[in-house]
């Protein structure tokens, strides 16, 4: 296994930059997720690491070696594709053997590695089948196997679970995680699903518009988003972002006829809020909102719009002033639409962002 | 119940046309093939001879010669057109400057009228005044004109060349369409797996193009088997029958010798061969579909 | 002043070809009728302009001029390639007929030569044939044999049979009955490029006298000038080939059947006669041994010889009378350096008689006939009076010659006495020469199988010889075998 380092990598198409000055390092044996919405540049980055695309600027190093000019086959990497990309006219065994044949390995060695991979991924009984005879999950494992037999330095995975149904996806997620643990492999994993990134990655790199937004462990990205984008992207349902004005005592939000609402902030939060030039975005996750049936000091009033019970937790869509919020309550608590509730926010889990730059304050 | 009746109504006009234009003539040909229609008798006075016409045709030496010519003509034209068209498609598959223009130019042989093309080629290859010969003689390569068409040894090959020139763009278009459906990800996976360009072509592109190739080859075989215009216009089946194929013989039998009965029997034989080819075609296609 | 009587005795006693010489000549005591040598260019010139005929008056004797009726007529008429004068004559013809018979509605169809035969065959089967059609001489026997023509002859339109060439009458006869009226007849002649002859050391003003001379001249021309000598044509299923090869075949004493004899039976096969084999040998000598003819002869029709001739690349060939006008046209269209060459060729063009052979001098008797279709297959029924009026009009001396202006000669021999013949002789160069071949004309066998014999069996024989697939001997025997099978099929 090896470490991967990107230094100021740039890739443009015409006027637009798909990847803009990207720098990050992936440690040996680390599982890193590149996550972001469509078009953020994550797949382009992965393809550049693989050698399928040439960067316009910057360096890519694998195991300390600059690989910009190397063909994919010379970079000692293996790739797993979203559509599995299994060779349809070959049996599973031949699919697994193909990269080794291209390498020119001896037949005995090829057979050994294929059987080893098959055993590890539990696809030994499928070796003589064709890909079209396999289920989605089985195909995924074969794709993994094809990468595995190469014994590469780095595994590159391009949204490998996107084609699976929800249930299978959950199952495969844990299998992949086990795969990572067993092999201690360096894995670069591209996904648009922040939940996948959260659950599987050691570190996640959130990208948007070709730029790296934040690169940290999932816990820290979740708890301390660097900007409003990361804040709303990570975590589901998304963090509530409420535009507010800074007042003498705290913040005040807009309101419908009758005035808005106001909230006092503790001193250090207030000091941070004052750093903003213009307005401020208040960020609070649904779990950090407490709901009270009646008014109390430090609460603001909100109206329940809809109630969404999910079994384990019930989500509430609330109207606070002129913004909507999502809050949650345990499933036993029965709330009705139209009900009035009073909210308090957990100040320890309150986030502030500059409304103009969207940076965390 | 009502819904189904409407379906039949929708199909009826097409079926009617087919019956009139295809089924009736086919039936009549079968019918006529069992009669002798000498030129001195009106058609209503034709003489019933049963399968005699078939026996005469299957036993005729000139038919045997034409059969060999037909085989060579069909197989060679198809194979060469396929290879040339496939090559052109591969070359045009990646973008380069002037690609659109080149693609347009390469289409020209296919779209121009067969008769016009045949006449032009006849003069290009003319044994006394052909342009190719004139060029060769002017540059000192030859002292005598090339004899392509008035030569029993080379006439069939020359006609095949003209035929290939005419129809390779068809293959090019079909294969280009097929090439563009080769999944990109599969090629990338192979690239990552270490396959070079030729290996990617052989392991991924070629198997993927199986269906398209099969369709193209079979369509070509059918078209070439019946390819009338080029041989007829250029040499009329000559010299001395060296470029005679089944279809030109049938035409000459029907409209040169006015033996409608014999020609009908000959046509029925041709029909049988084409239907057999069609059967294997459909079987192969369905087989592939079922497998995938 | 119409024709005179030729007795049956004379007819039978006639030589290989039959020519009728009307009027004055007969009076000069030529009771035996046929004497090919008298029909000289000189005599033809003397004959022209010596008589005048009133077409309307003659037709009125058959059908009154105010007759009201309807007529359908199919013909092979002017097309894109036709000359000015042909167009004018055709237009004048229809205008004149309309003037003469204003109450006859004429529905005409001008068909392309290549399509016409198939269209007529189809129409006949489908019972939608026209009332009258004007067909090339070879086509009629097929329809007659199938009972698709109505018995109809010159006497039905008020003319005597003496007014028509016996060869032409042969071509409208089936099983002893007449099935048409000859409209025009032509024979080909021999043209050569005097300049090339001179260049090769041959007398520029004399045509080769015999076919053996043609072979020798061809070789000399090729050897001395590098240009091709004789413009051979040997393509299968092309009408030109038999028109050029049969004269050679007949000249040497051969034939397909016995069509060259005075009274042919059309049952004796002559394709493998010594004469036929000699003719084949002559072609073989030119193409294979001496290589003095175009290599492309195997796939050429006469059209493909015209451009090389006008470009001075071919020395001599058998030529239809209309080709002179065609050559002038081509020369006119030439540009640049080609124009000078073409003009030179035109200036050096000479016309002469087709060479003779050991047996005879022969040429194909060509032309057209007017046929009337059997009423039971005519679309819309038959109007016999209208038909008679039209055929009388068309086959009389005036229109017989006018409609044949450029490319043929009048079928009605009285036409040779008209002032229009004088005009033609004055304006069409070499007309007297090509006309003088008429007595040597032999029509193709008057059988429905004639097309197959002439377009396929004979050219195949030629091609088998020239490609050396068979020896001349084998090719002749093979062709005779095919012909025998064909005749027996009857």
PDB file of N, CA, C and O in Angstrom, chain A residues 239-277:
ATOM      1  N   UNK A 239     -28.428  20.550   7.832  1.00  0.00           N
ATOM      2  CA  UNK A 239     -28.438  21.519   8.926  1.00  0.00           C
ATOM      3  C   UNK A 239     -29.325  22.690   8.545  1.00  0.00           C
ATOM      4  O   UNK A 239     -29.327  23.130   7.416  1.00  0.00           O
ATOM      5  N   UNK A 240     -30.082  23.178   9.557  1.00  0.00           N
ATOM      6  CA  UNK A 240     -30.903  24.361   9.308  1.00  0.00           C
ATOM      7  C   UNK A 240     -29.998  25.574   9.241  1.00  0.00           C
ATOM      8  O   UNK A 240     -29.203  25.825  10.149  1.00  0.00           O
ATOM      9  N   UNK A 241     -30.108  26.361   8.184  1.00  0.00           N
ATOM     10  CA  UNK A 241     -29.337  27.599   8.077  1.00  0.00           C
ATOM     11  C   UNK A 241     -30.327  28.749   8.065  1.00  0.00           C
ATOM     12  O   UNK A 241     -31.140  28.887   7.162  1.00  0.00           O
ATOM     13  N   UNK A 242     -30.277  29.563   9.106  1.00  0.00           N
ATOM     14  CA  UNK A 242     -31.269  30.630   9.271  1.00  0.00           C
ATOM     15  C   UNK A 242     -30.574  31.973   9.112  1.00  0.00           C
ATOM     16  O   UNK A 242     -29.623  32.279   9.852  1.00  0.00           O
ATOM     17  N   UNK A 243     -30.996  32.777   8.146  1.00  0.00           N
ATOM     18  CA  UNK A 243     -30.415  34.121   8.023  1.00  0.00           C
ATOM     19  C   UNK A 243     -30.902  35.010   9.172  1.00  0.00           C
ATOM     20  O   UNK A 243     -32.100  35.102   9.435  1.00  0.00           O
ATOM     21  N   UNK A 244     -29.927  35.648   9.880  1.00  0.00           N
ATOM     22  CA  UNK A 244     -30.291  36.502  11.016  1.00  0.00           C
ATOM     23  C   UNK A 244     -29.493  37.810  10.986  1.00  0.00           C
ATOM     24  O   UNK A 244     -28.469  37.901  10.329  1.00  0.00           O
ATOM     25  N   UNK A 245     -30.010  38.840  11.757  1.00  0.00           N
ATOM     26  CA  UNK A 245     -29.277  40.090  11.945  1.00  0.00           C
ATOM     27  C   UNK A 245     -28.607  40.024  13.312  1.00  0.00           C
ATOM     28  O   UNK A 245     -29.133  39.418  14.227  1.00  0.00           O
ATOM     29  N   UNK A 246     -27.475  40.665  13.358  1.00  0.00           N
ATOM     30  CA  UNK A 246     -26.829  40.717  14.687  1.00  0.00           C
ATOM     31  C   UNK A 246     -27.357  41.918  15.451  1.00  0.00           C
ATOM     32  O   UNK A 246     -27.377  43.037  14.947  1.00  0.00           O
ATOM     33  N   UNK A 247     -27.836  41.689  16.656  1.00  0.00           N
ATOM     34  CA  UNK A 247     -28.311  42.784  17.504  1.00  0.00           C
ATOM     35  C   UNK A 247     -27.370  42.966  18.684  1.00  0.00           C
ATOM     36  O   UNK A 247     -26.361  42.260  18.798  1.00  0.00           O
ATOM     37  N   UNK A 248     -27.762  43.895  19.576  1.00  0.00           N
ATOM     38  CA  UNK A 248     -26.876  44.162  20.713  1.00  0.00           C
ATOM     39  C   UNK A 248     -26.708  42.944  21.588  1.00  0.00           C
ATOM     40  O   UNK A 248     -25.641  42.660  22.084  1.00  0.00           O
ATOM     41  N   UNK A 249     -27.803  42.262  21.758  1.00  0.00           N
ATOM     42  CA  UNK A 249     -27.719  41.156  22.706  1.00  0.00           C
ATOM     43  C   UNK A 249     -27.483  39.822  22.035  1.00  0.00           C
ATOM     44  O   UNK A 249     -27.054  38.854  22.647  1.00  0.00           O
ATOM     45  N   UNK A 250     -27.784  39.784  20.782  1.00  0.00           N
ATOM     46  CA  UNK A 250     -27.658  38.444  20.154  1.00  0.00           C
ATOM     47  C   UNK A 250     -27.990  38.552  18.694  1.00  0.00           C
ATOM     48  O   UNK A 250     -27.412  39.360  17.976  1.00  0.00           O
ATOM     49  N   UNK A 251     -28.962  37.776  18.304  1.00  0.00           N
ATOM     50  CA  UNK A 251     -29.358  37.815  16.890  1.00  0.00           C
ATOM     51  C   UNK A 251     -30.860  37.962  16.815  1.00  0.00           C
ATOM     52  O   UNK A 251     -31.581  37.623  17.753  1.00  0.00           O
ATOM     53  N   UNK A 252     -31.278  38.445  15.680  1.00  0.00           N
ATOM     54  CA  UNK A 252     -32.732  38.580  15.486  1.00  0.00           C
ATOM     55  C   UNK A 252     -33.069  38.125  14.077  1.00  0.00           C
ATOM     56  O   UNK A 252     -32.356  38.416  13.118  1.00  0.00           O
ATOM     57  N   UNK A 253     -34.119  37.465  13.994  1.00  0.00           N
ATOM     58  CA  UNK A 253     -34.523  36.973  12.681  1.00  0.00           C
ATOM     59  C   UNK A 253     -35.693  37.763  12.149  1.00  0.00           C
ATOM     60  O   UNK A 253     -36.305  38.552  12.872  1.00  0.00           O
ATOM     61  N   UNK A 254     -35.970  37.588  10.893  1.00  0.00           N
ATOM     62  CA  UNK A 254     -37.092  38.280  10.264  1.00  0.00           C
ATOM     63  C   UNK A 254     -38.385  37.682  10.751  1.00  0.00           C
ATOM     64  O   UNK A 254     -38.419  36.636  11.404  1.00  0.00           O
ATOM     65  N   UNK A 255     -39.465  38.374  10.436  1.00  0.00           N
ATOM     66  CA  UNK A 255     -40.737  37.822  10.888  1.00  0.00           C
ATOM     67  C   UNK A 255     -41.845  38.161   9.952  1.00  0.00           C
ATOM     68  O   UNK A 255     -41.718  38.986   9.063  1.00  0.00           O
ATOM     69  N   UNK A 256     -42.922  37.523  10.157  1.00  0.00           N
ATOM     70  CA  UNK A 256     -44.141  37.814   9.431  1.00  0.00           C
ATOM     71  C   UNK A 256     -44.803  38.936  10.210  1.00  0.00           C
ATOM     72  O   UNK A 256     -44.368  39.267  11.296  1.00  0.00           O
ATOM     73  N   UNK A 257     -45.826  39.477   9.638  1.00  0.00           N
ATOM     74  CA  UNK A 257     -46.494  40.623  10.273  1.00  0.00           C
ATOM     75  C   UNK A 257     -46.636  40.396  11.766  1.00  0.00           C
ATOM     76  O   UNK A 257     -47.149  39.397  12.222  1.00  0.00           O
ATOM     77  N   UNK A 258     -46.183  41.260  12.512  1.00  0.00           N
ATOM     78  CA  UNK A 258     -46.217  41.084  13.962  1.00  0.00           C
ATOM     79  C   UNK A 258     -44.813  41.073  14.527  1.00  0.00           C
ATOM     80  O   UNK A 258     -44.607  40.930  15.718  1.00  0.00           O
ATOM     81  N   UNK A 259     -43.860  41.203  13.682  1.00  0.00           N
ATOM     82  CA  UNK A 259     -42.495  41.277  14.217  1.00  0.00           C
ATOM     83  C   UNK A 259     -41.799  39.963  14.092  1.00  0.00           C
ATOM     84  O   UNK A 259     -42.386  38.925  13.794  1.00  0.00           O
ATOM     85  N   UNK A 260     -40.559  40.000  14.285  1.00  0.00           N
ATOM     86  CA  UNK A 260     -39.758  38.777  14.133  1.00  0.00           C
ATOM     87  C   UNK A 260     -39.530  38.132  15.478  1.00  0.00           C
ATOM     88  O   UNK A 260     -40.360  38.173  16.378  1.00  0.00           O
ATOM     89  N   UNK A 261     -38.423  37.550  15.588  1.00  0.00           N
ATOM     90  CA  UNK A 261     -38.082  36.875  16.825  1.00  0.00           C
ATOM     91  C   UNK A 261     -36.647  37.260  17.143  1.00  0.00           C
ATOM     92  O   UNK A 261     -35.899  37.701  16.282  1.00  0.00           O
ATOM     93  N   UNK A 262     -36.251  37.057  18.373  1.00  0.00           N
ATOM     94  CA  UNK A 262     -34.885  37.394  18.776  1.00  0.00           C
ATOM     95  C   UNK A 262     -34.382  36.380  19.752  1.00  0.00           C
ATOM     96  O   UNK A 262     -35.149  35.713  20.469  1.00  0.00           O
ATOM     97  N   UNK A 263     -33.047  36.275  19.717  1.00  0.00           N
ATOM     98  CA  UNK A 263     -32.436  35.273  20.575  1.00  0.00           C
ATOM     99  C   UNK A 263     -31.187  35.885  21.155  1.00  0.00           C
ATOM    100  O   UNK A 263     -30.416  36.518  20.443  1.00  0.00           O
ATOM    101  N   UNK A 264     -30.981  35.656  22.457  1.00  0.00           N
ATOM    102  CA  UNK A 264     -29.740  36.122  23.034  1.00  0.00           C
ATOM    103  C   UNK A 264     -28.660  35.084  22.861  1.00  0.00           C
ATOM    104  O   UNK A 264     -28.922  33.883  22.920  1.00  0.00           O
ATOM    105  N   UNK A 265     -27.418  35.585  22.683  1.00  0.00           N
ATOM    106  CA  UNK A 265     -26.303  34.649  22.497  1.00  0.00           C
ATOM    107  C   UNK A 265     -25.334  34.799  23.658  1.00  0.00           C
ATOM    108  O   UNK A 265     -25.154  35.885  24.183  1.00  0.00           O
ATOM    109  N   UNK A 266     -24.680  33.703  24.012  1.00  0.00           N
ATOM    110  CA  UNK A 266     -23.609  33.795  24.997  1.00  0.00           C
ATOM    111  C   UNK A 266     -22.477  34.647  24.441  1.00  0.00           C
ATOM    112  O   UNK A 266     -22.328  34.748  23.230  1.00  0.00           O
ATOM    113  N   UNK A 267     -21.685  35.254  25.320  1.00  0.00           N
ATOM    114  CA  UNK A 267     -20.697  36.275  24.913  1.00  0.00           C
ATOM    115  C   UNK A 267     -19.770  35.816  23.800  1.00  0.00           C
ATOM    116  O   UNK A 267     -19.551  36.538  22.838  1.00  0.00           O
ATOM    117  N   UNK A 268     -19.199  34.606  23.926  1.00  0.00           N
ATOM    118  CA  UNK A 268     -18.190  34.260  22.911  1.00  0.00           C
ATOM    119  C   UNK A 268     -18.846  34.052  21.553  1.00  0.00           C
ATOM    120  O   UNK A 268     -18.306  34.390  20.513  1.00  0.00           O
ATOM    121  N   UNK A 269     -20.055  33.531  21.535  1.00  0.00           N
ATOM    122  CA  UNK A 269     -20.778  33.391  20.268  1.00  0.00           C
ATOM    123  C   UNK A 269     -21.089  34.761  19.700  1.00  0.00           C
ATOM    124  O   UNK A 269     -20.994  35.009  18.507  1.00  0.00           O
ATOM    125  N   UNK A 270     -21.486  35.685  20.609  1.00  0.00           N
ATOM    126  CA  UNK A 270     -21.825  37.018  20.168  1.00  0.00           C
ATOM    127  C   UNK A 270     -20.612  37.695  19.551  1.00  0.00           C
ATOM    128  O   UNK A 270     -20.718  38.364  18.523  1.00  0.00           O
ATOM    129  N   UNK A 271     -19.468  37.486  20.219  1.00  0.00           N
ATOM    130  CA  UNK A 271     -18.240  38.089  19.690  1.00  0.00           C
ATOM    131  C   UNK A 271     -17.974  37.572  18.276  1.00  0.00           C
ATOM    132  O   UNK A 271     -17.634  38.322  17.372  1.00  0.00           O
ATOM    133  N   UNK A 272     -18.151  36.290  18.071  1.00  0.00           N
ATOM    134  CA  UNK A 272     -17.915  35.721  16.733  1.00  0.00           C
ATOM    135  C   UNK A 272     -18.908  36.283  15.745  1.00  0.00           C
ATOM    136  O   UNK A 272     -18.562  36.627  14.612  1.00  0.00           O
ATOM    137  N   UNK A 273     -20.156  36.394  16.218  1.00  0.00           N
ATOM    138  CA  UNK A 273     -21.180  36.891  15.309  1.00  0.00           C
ATOM    139  C   UNK A 273     -20.856  38.305  14.870  1.00  0.00           C
ATOM    140  O   UNK A 273     -21.107  38.687  13.737  1.00  0.00           O
ATOM    141  N   UNK A 274     -20.291  39.098  15.801  1.00  0.00           N
ATOM    142  CA  UNK A 274     -19.988  40.490  15.484  1.00  0.00           C
ATOM    143  C   UNK A 274     -18.894  40.603  14.419  1.00  0.00           C
ATOM    144  O   UNK A 274     -18.767  41.632  13.764  1.00  0.00           O
ATOM    145  N   UNK A 275     -18.113  39.528  14.219  1.00  0.00           N
ATOM    146  CA  UNK A 275     -17.046  39.590  13.210  1.00  0.00           C
ATOM    147  C   UNK A 275     -17.596  39.658  11.790  1.00  0.00           C
ATOM    148  O   UNK A 275     -16.894  40.022  10.856  1.00  0.00           O
ATOM    149  N   UNK A 276     -18.861  39.305  11.677  1.00  0.00           N
ATOM    150  CA  UNK A 276     -19.410  39.295  10.313  1.00  0.00           C
ATOM    151  C   UNK A 276     -19.581  40.707   9.792  1.00  0.00           C
ATOM    152  O   UNK A 276     -19.911  41.616  10.540  1.00  0.00           O
ATOM    153  N   UNK A 277     -19.404  40.916   8.540  1.00  0.00           N
ATOM    154  CA  UNK A 277     -19.568  42.232   7.938  1.00  0.00           C
ATOM    155  C   UNK A 277     -21.027  42.593   7.866  1.00  0.00           C
ATOM    156  O   UNK A 277     -21.464  43.628   8.295  1.00  0.00           O
TER     157      UNK A 277
END
